Short mmCIF file of C-alpha atoms in Angstrom, two decimals:
data_model
loop_
_atom_site.label_atom_id
_atom_site.label_comp_id
_atom_site.label_asym_id
_atom_site.label_seq_id
_atom_site.Cartn_x
_atom_site.Cartn_y
_atom_site.Cartn_z
CA UNK A 1490 205.40 38.46 151.66
CA UNK A 1491 203.14 35.54 150.91
CA UNK A 1492 204.62 33.56 148.02
CA UNK A 1493 207.29 30.92 147.56
CA UNK A 1494 210.14 31.49 145.15
CA UNK A 1495 213.66 30.55 144.22
CA UNK A 1496 215.89 33.61 144.11
CA UNK A 1497 219.41 34.10 142.90
CA UNK A 1498 221.48 36.04 145.42
CA UNK A 1499 224.93 37.32 144.52
CA UNK A 1500 227.44 37.15 147.35
CA UNK A 1501 230.57 38.83 146.09
CA UNK A 1502 231.61 36.80 143.07
CA UNK A 1503 229.58 33.77 144.12
CA UNK A 1504 226.10 32.97 142.91
CA UNK A 1505 223.94 30.75 145.11
CA UNK A 1506 220.38 29.57 144.80
CA UNK A 1507 218.32 30.30 147.87
CA UNK A 1508 214.78 29.24 148.63
CA UNK A 1509 213.26 31.60 151.13
CA UNK A 1510 212.07 35.02 152.17
CA UNK A 1511 208.58 34.79 150.71
CA UNK A 1512 205.64 32.94 152.13
CA UNK A 1513 203.55 30.27 150.56
CA UNK A 1514 200.89 31.16 148.05
CA UNK A 1515 198.55 28.52 149.47
CA UNK A 1516 198.24 30.36 152.77
CA UNK A 1517 200.27 28.00 154.93
CA UNK A 1518 203.03 30.54 154.99
CA UNK A 1519 201.14 33.21 156.90
CA UNK A 1520 201.85 33.47 160.58
CA UNK A 1521 198.38 32.35 161.61
CA UNK A 1522 198.34 29.26 159.44
CA UNK A 1523 196.56 31.14 156.68
CA UNK A 1524 193.46 31.93 158.72
CA UNK A 1525 193.90 35.61 159.46
CA UNK A 1526 191.64 38.18 157.89
CA UNK A 1527 194.33 40.76 157.39
CA UNK A 1528 195.77 39.46 154.14
CA UNK A 1529 192.92 40.47 151.87
CA UNK A 1530 191.53 43.83 150.90
CA UNK A 1531 192.65 45.79 153.95
CA UNK A 1532 190.58 43.88 156.51
CA UNK A 1533 192.46 43.44 159.76
CA UNK A 1534 191.50 40.13 161.30
CA UNK A 1535 191.51 38.63 164.75
CA UNK A 1536 195.27 38.91 165.14
CA UNK A 1537 195.12 42.60 165.93
CA UNK A 1538 196.86 44.42 168.74
CA UNK A 1539 194.09 45.82 170.98
CA UNK A 1540 196.25 48.88 171.68
CA UNK A 1541 196.73 51.73 169.23
CA UNK A 1542 200.25 53.11 169.44
CA UNK A 1543 200.84 56.85 169.32
CA UNK A 1544 203.57 57.57 166.77
CA UNK A 1545 205.61 60.68 165.97
CA UNK A 1546 206.12 62.04 162.46
CA UNK A 1547 209.81 62.03 161.40
CA UNK A 1548 210.90 60.43 164.66
CA UNK A 1549 214.60 59.62 164.86
CA UNK A 1550 216.90 58.06 167.44
CA UNK A 1551 220.63 58.60 167.95
CA UNK A 1552 223.17 55.81 168.05
CA UNK A 1553 224.10 56.81 171.59
CA UNK A 1554 220.65 55.82 172.75
CA UNK A 1555 221.89 52.28 172.15
CA UNK A 1556 225.67 52.48 172.58
CA UNK A 1557 225.35 54.21 175.97
CA UNK A 1558 223.36 51.19 177.14
CA UNK A 1559 225.74 48.44 176.11
CA UNK A 1560 224.84 47.97 172.44
CA UNK A 1561 227.50 47.76 169.71
CA UNK A 1562 226.73 48.93 166.18
CA UNK A 1563 227.76 46.22 163.71
CA UNK A 1564 226.13 47.46 160.50
CA UNK A 1565 224.91 50.74 159.05
CA UNK A 1566 223.80 52.13 155.71
CA UNK A 1567 222.57 55.72 155.68
CA UNK A 1568 222.26 55.76 151.87
CA UNK A 1569 224.46 58.77 151.30
CA UNK A 1570 226.84 56.81 149.08
CA UNK A 1571 226.01 53.86 146.87
CA UNK A 1572 224.13 50.56 147.11
CA UNK A 1573 227.24 48.37 147.30
CA UNK A 1574 226.02 46.67 150.50
CA UNK A 1575 222.94 45.34 148.70
CA UNK A 1576 221.95 42.92 145.97
CA UNK A 1577 219.24 44.29 143.68
CA UNK A 1578 216.88 41.56 142.49
CA UNK A 1579 215.45 41.12 138.99
CA UNK A 1580 212.37 39.09 138.02
CA UNK A 1581 208.78 38.32 138.96
CA UNK A 1582 207.15 36.45 141.82
CA UNK A 1583 204.13 34.19 142.10
CA UNK A 1584 200.88 36.09 142.81
CA UNK A 1585 202.57 39.48 142.30
CA UNK A 1586 202.12 41.73 139.28
CA UNK A 1587 205.51 43.40 138.94
CA UNK A 1588 208.89 42.58 137.56
CA UNK A 1589 211.52 43.57 140.11
CA UNK A 1590 214.06 45.78 138.36
CA UNK A 1591 217.37 47.00 139.86
CA UNK A 1592 216.75 50.44 138.34
CA UNK A 1593 213.71 50.84 140.59
CA UNK A 1594 215.97 51.18 143.64
CA UNK A 1595 217.79 54.51 143.68
CA UNK A 1596 219.52 56.73 146.21
CA UNK A 1597 217.91 60.17 146.39
CA UNK A 1598 218.37 62.90 149.02
CA UNK A 1599 220.06 60.51 151.45
CA UNK A 1600 217.48 57.73 151.23
CA UNK A 1601 217.08 54.50 149.33
CA UNK A 1602 213.91 54.96 147.29
CA UNK A 1603 212.01 51.96 145.93
CA UNK A 1604 209.55 52.89 143.18
CA UNK A 1605 206.61 50.83 141.95
CA UNK A 1606 205.20 52.04 138.65
CA UNK A 1607 203.18 51.10 135.61
CA UNK A 1608 205.39 50.32 132.62
CA UNK A 1609 205.72 47.44 130.18
CA UNK A 1610 208.89 45.37 130.46
CA UNK A 1611 210.07 41.86 129.65
CA UNK A 1612 211.80 39.91 132.40
CA UNK A 1613 212.19 36.53 134.12
CA UNK A 1614 208.78 35.06 134.96
CA UNK A 1615 210.09 34.40 138.46
CA UNK A 1616 213.40 35.37 140.05
CA UNK A 1617 216.11 33.01 138.84
CA UNK A 1618 213.90 31.59 136.07
CA UNK A 1619 215.09 31.50 132.44
CA UNK A 1620 211.52 31.81 131.15
CA UNK A 1621 210.74 35.37 130.10
CA UNK A 1622 207.39 37.14 130.09
CA UNK A 1623 205.92 40.62 129.75
CA UNK A 1624 204.94 42.62 132.82
CA UNK A 1625 202.77 45.73 133.10
CA UNK A 1626 204.44 46.95 136.30
CA UNK A 1627 207.90 47.22 137.81
CA UNK A 1628 209.16 47.70 141.36
CA UNK A 1629 212.30 47.23 143.45
CA UNK A 1630 213.72 44.69 145.87
CA UNK A 1631 217.00 45.02 147.77
CA UNK A 1632 218.68 42.29 149.84
CA UNK A 1633 221.68 42.81 152.13
CA UNK A 1634 224.93 41.07 151.21
CA UNK A 1635 225.60 40.51 154.92
CA UNK A 1636 223.66 38.38 157.36
CA UNK A 1637 222.87 39.08 161.01
CA UNK A 1638 222.11 36.65 163.80
CA UNK A 1639 221.12 36.37 167.43
CA UNK A 1640 223.17 33.51 168.86
CA UNK A 1641 225.16 32.50 171.92
CA UNK A 1642 227.88 35.07 171.14
CA UNK A 1643 225.48 37.96 170.53
CA UNK A 1644 222.22 36.90 172.20
CA UNK A 1645 220.50 40.22 171.55
CA UNK A 1646 220.21 41.90 168.15
CA UNK A 1647 218.40 45.14 167.40
CA UNK A 1648 217.56 45.83 163.77
CA UNK A 1649 216.64 49.48 163.23
CA UNK A 1650 215.27 51.17 160.12
CA UNK A 1651 213.79 54.62 159.50
CA UNK A 1652 211.18 54.23 156.76
CA UNK A 1653 208.50 56.16 154.96
CA UNK A 1654 206.04 53.48 153.87
CA UNK A 1655 204.41 53.55 150.44
CA UNK A 1656 200.85 54.73 149.95
CA UNK A 1657 198.73 53.35 147.16
CA UNK A 1658 196.27 50.63 146.32
CA UNK A 1659 197.90 47.30 145.49
CA UNK A 1660 201.22 48.10 147.19
CA UNK A 1661 202.78 46.54 150.29
CA UNK A 1662 205.91 47.98 151.94
CA UNK A 1663 208.02 45.11 153.29
CA UNK A 1664 210.96 45.12 155.72
CA UNK A 1665 211.99 41.67 156.86
CA UNK A 1666 214.76 39.12 157.31
CA UNK A 1667 215.16 35.63 155.86
CA UNK A 1668 217.62 32.77 156.03
CA UNK A 1669 219.61 31.51 153.07
CA UNK A 1670 218.27 27.97 152.89
CA UNK A 1671 215.01 26.23 152.13
CA UNK A 1672 212.13 28.37 153.41
CA UNK A 1673 211.18 28.31 156.26
CA UNK A 1674 213.82 25.95 157.71
CA UNK A 1675 216.24 28.85 158.12
CA UNK A 1676 213.59 31.19 159.46
CA UNK A 1677 211.96 34.46 158.50
CA UNK A 1678 211.32 37.52 160.67
CA UNK A 1679 208.93 40.20 159.42
CA UNK A 1680 209.97 43.44 161.06
CA UNK A 1681 207.30 45.69 159.51
CA UNK A 1682 204.90 45.42 156.58
CA UNK A 1683 202.29 48.00 155.63
CA UNK A 1684 199.47 47.70 153.14
CA UNK A 1685 199.38 50.74 150.85
CA UNK A 1686 195.67 51.43 151.29
CA UNK A 1687 195.70 50.74 155.04
CA UNK A 1688 198.63 52.85 156.19
CA UNK A 1689 197.66 53.29 159.84
CA UNK A 1690 198.48 49.64 160.53
CA UNK A 1691 201.69 47.67 160.27
CA UNK A 1692 202.15 43.94 160.76
CA UNK A 1693 204.91 41.82 162.25
CA UNK A 1694 205.31 38.08 161.88
CA UNK A 1695 207.76 35.20 161.74
CA UNK A 1696 208.00 31.79 160.12
CA UNK A 1697 209.79 28.54 160.84
CA UNK A 1698 209.50 24.87 159.92
CA UNK A 1699 211.73 21.82 159.88
CA UNK A 1700 210.61 20.93 156.34
CA UNK A 1701 210.75 23.03 153.19
CA UNK A 1702 207.59 24.99 152.35
CA UNK A 1703 205.88 24.05 155.63
CA UNK A 1704 205.52 26.84 158.18
CA UNK A 1705 204.53 25.41 161.57
CA UNK A 1706 204.11 28.78 163.31
CA UNK A 1707 200.49 29.53 164.23
CA UNK A 1708 199.32 32.90 165.52
CA UNK A 1709 202.66 34.61 165.04
CA UNK A 1710 201.30 37.52 163.04
CA UNK A 1711 200.10 40.71 164.71
CA UNK A 1712 198.56 43.81 163.13
CA UNK A 1713 199.51 46.96 165.02
CA UNK A 1714 197.27 50.03 164.65
CA UNK A 1715 198.95 53.42 165.01
CA UNK A 1716 197.68 56.99 165.28
CA UNK A 1717 199.26 58.42 162.11
CA UNK A 1718 199.60 57.63 158.43
CA UNK A 1719 202.86 55.67 158.11
CA UNK A 1720 203.30 56.88 154.52
CA UNK A 1721 203.11 60.60 155.38
CA UNK A 1722 206.60 60.84 156.93
CA UNK A 1723 209.42 58.76 158.37
CA UNK A 1724 208.99 56.47 161.36
CA UNK A 1725 211.63 54.39 163.12
CA UNK A 1726 211.02 50.65 163.37
CA UNK A 1727 213.01 48.39 165.68
CA UNK A 1728 212.94 44.63 166.08
CA UNK A 1729 214.83 43.27 169.09
CA UNK A 1730 215.59 39.62 168.45
CA UNK A 1731 216.44 37.42 171.45
CA UNK A 1732 216.35 33.69 172.02
CA UNK A 1733 212.80 33.63 173.33
CA UNK A 1734 211.10 36.78 172.07
CA UNK A 1735 210.78 39.27 169.23
CA UNK A 1736 210.23 42.75 170.64
CA UNK A 1737 208.81 45.31 168.23
CA UNK A 1738 209.16 49.08 168.67
CA UNK A 1739 207.99 52.05 166.65
CA UNK A 1740 209.18 55.59 167.36
CA UNK A 1741 210.74 54.51 170.64
CA UNK A 1742 207.67 52.72 171.99
CA UNK A 1743 207.35 49.00 172.64
CA UNK A 1744 204.44 47.76 170.56
CA UNK A 1745 204.55 44.05 171.28
CA UNK A 1746 206.64 41.23 172.70
CA UNK A 1747 206.14 38.32 170.36
CA UNK A 1748 206.33 34.92 172.02
CA UNK A 1749 203.26 33.33 170.44
CA UNK A 1750 203.48 30.70 167.76
CA UNK A 1751 205.72 28.40 169.75
CA UNK A 1752 208.86 28.64 167.62
CA UNK A 1753 210.60 31.94 168.33
CA UNK A 1754 213.47 30.03 169.97
CA UNK A 1755 213.92 28.03 166.75
CA UNK A 1756 215.09 31.21 165.01
CA UNK A 1757 218.02 31.59 167.42
CA UNK A 1758 221.33 30.98 165.65
CA UNK A 1759 219.87 31.24 162.14
CA UNK A 1760 221.50 34.10 160.18
CA UNK A 1761 219.13 36.45 158.38
CA UNK A 1762 219.57 38.64 155.31
CA UNK A 1763 217.84 42.02 155.59
CA UNK A 1764 215.53 43.05 152.79
CA UNK A 1765 213.21 45.82 151.62
CA UNK A 1766 210.73 45.46 148.78
CA UNK A 1767 207.57 46.99 147.39
CA UNK A 1768 205.45 44.33 145.66
CA UNK A 1769 202.25 44.94 143.75
CA UNK A 1770 199.53 42.43 144.59
CA UNK A 1771 200.20 39.34 146.68
CA UNK A 1772 197.89 38.00 149.37
CA UNK A 1773 197.21 41.41 150.84
CA UNK A 1774 195.15 41.89 147.67
CA UNK A 1775 193.46 38.59 146.85
CA UNK A 1776 191.03 40.29 144.44
CA UNK A 1777 193.35 42.86 142.95
CA UNK A 1778 191.78 45.47 140.69
CA UNK A 1779 194.65 46.42 138.44
CA UNK A 1780 192.80 49.48 137.11
CA UNK A 1781 193.16 51.06 140.56
CA UNK A 1782 196.95 50.70 140.76
CA UNK A 1783 198.75 54.04 140.56
CA UNK A 1784 202.18 53.08 141.87
CA UNK A 1785 204.11 54.69 144.70
CA UNK A 1786 207.40 54.88 146.59
CA UNK A 1787 208.90 53.45 149.75
CA UNK A 1788 211.83 55.41 151.22
CA UNK A 1789 214.45 54.09 153.64
CA UNK A 1790 216.48 56.78 155.42
CA UNK A 1791 218.80 54.28 157.08
CA UNK A 1792 219.12 50.77 158.43
CA UNK A 1793 221.37 49.77 161.33
CA UNK A 1794 222.10 46.66 163.36
CA UNK A 1795 223.20 46.63 167.01
CA UNK A 1796 224.21 43.67 169.14
CA UNK A 1797 224.46 43.11 172.88
CA UNK A 1798 225.12 40.43 175.43
#
């Protein structure tokens, strides 16, 4: 997620301009102030979880595992119908190779499937930009029409998604939340992101700042090694968002409790859109070799949101 952009988001019949949901191209957007080693070429840097988490292929969890313990389900999409709960984005992004195309997000066999592929298209140079250019690749990006928030009324929020991450050089599977104002003043929470040629690691992060384009969080990112290839089958990712911590789970296991960075509490009360995307390039590939890009798919079986007091 490491670029800044202006994106057009359709909310019903309204069209608003929103700055957010992608980090700065100059590095100040990354959760360690741009100093981590994990954003280039598959090298995991110093912000690495010392524990490797054992994960379970095709792990799933029932709603009752939450509702029997005081959680209320407030949102669900199991992708057996249509994509009416989502906005599908069109256009390019700084430092990425693809044009996002709505057609690259499809429902197939009960999952939302995002496909990155090599093809020549013409599209907006950046999302929301009237300038057109040619692209050699396309991919997909979906953003929820609804927002979700941890606040005084619902101080605990659990965001749950069952995902098969994409495999392939140049790809990054992204699942995150962002606020609808100037990035990062309305916050960003990175629930899970996996580099396509390093699929036994997923990262979590967050961003916040009181001024546009200035992320003040330092050391918020964490790379989490796991025992299995996250692109081989589905795994269930959970982010529990509270006032003072971001608790990350995979396949029912607590991976980390994120309090570092000093600004987790600043996210409290800031509504977040949920989003999935599959960019080609970006800061995970600072020296991208386009000849090695083969494309790939990211599949989302479902996404749900639960709240609790």
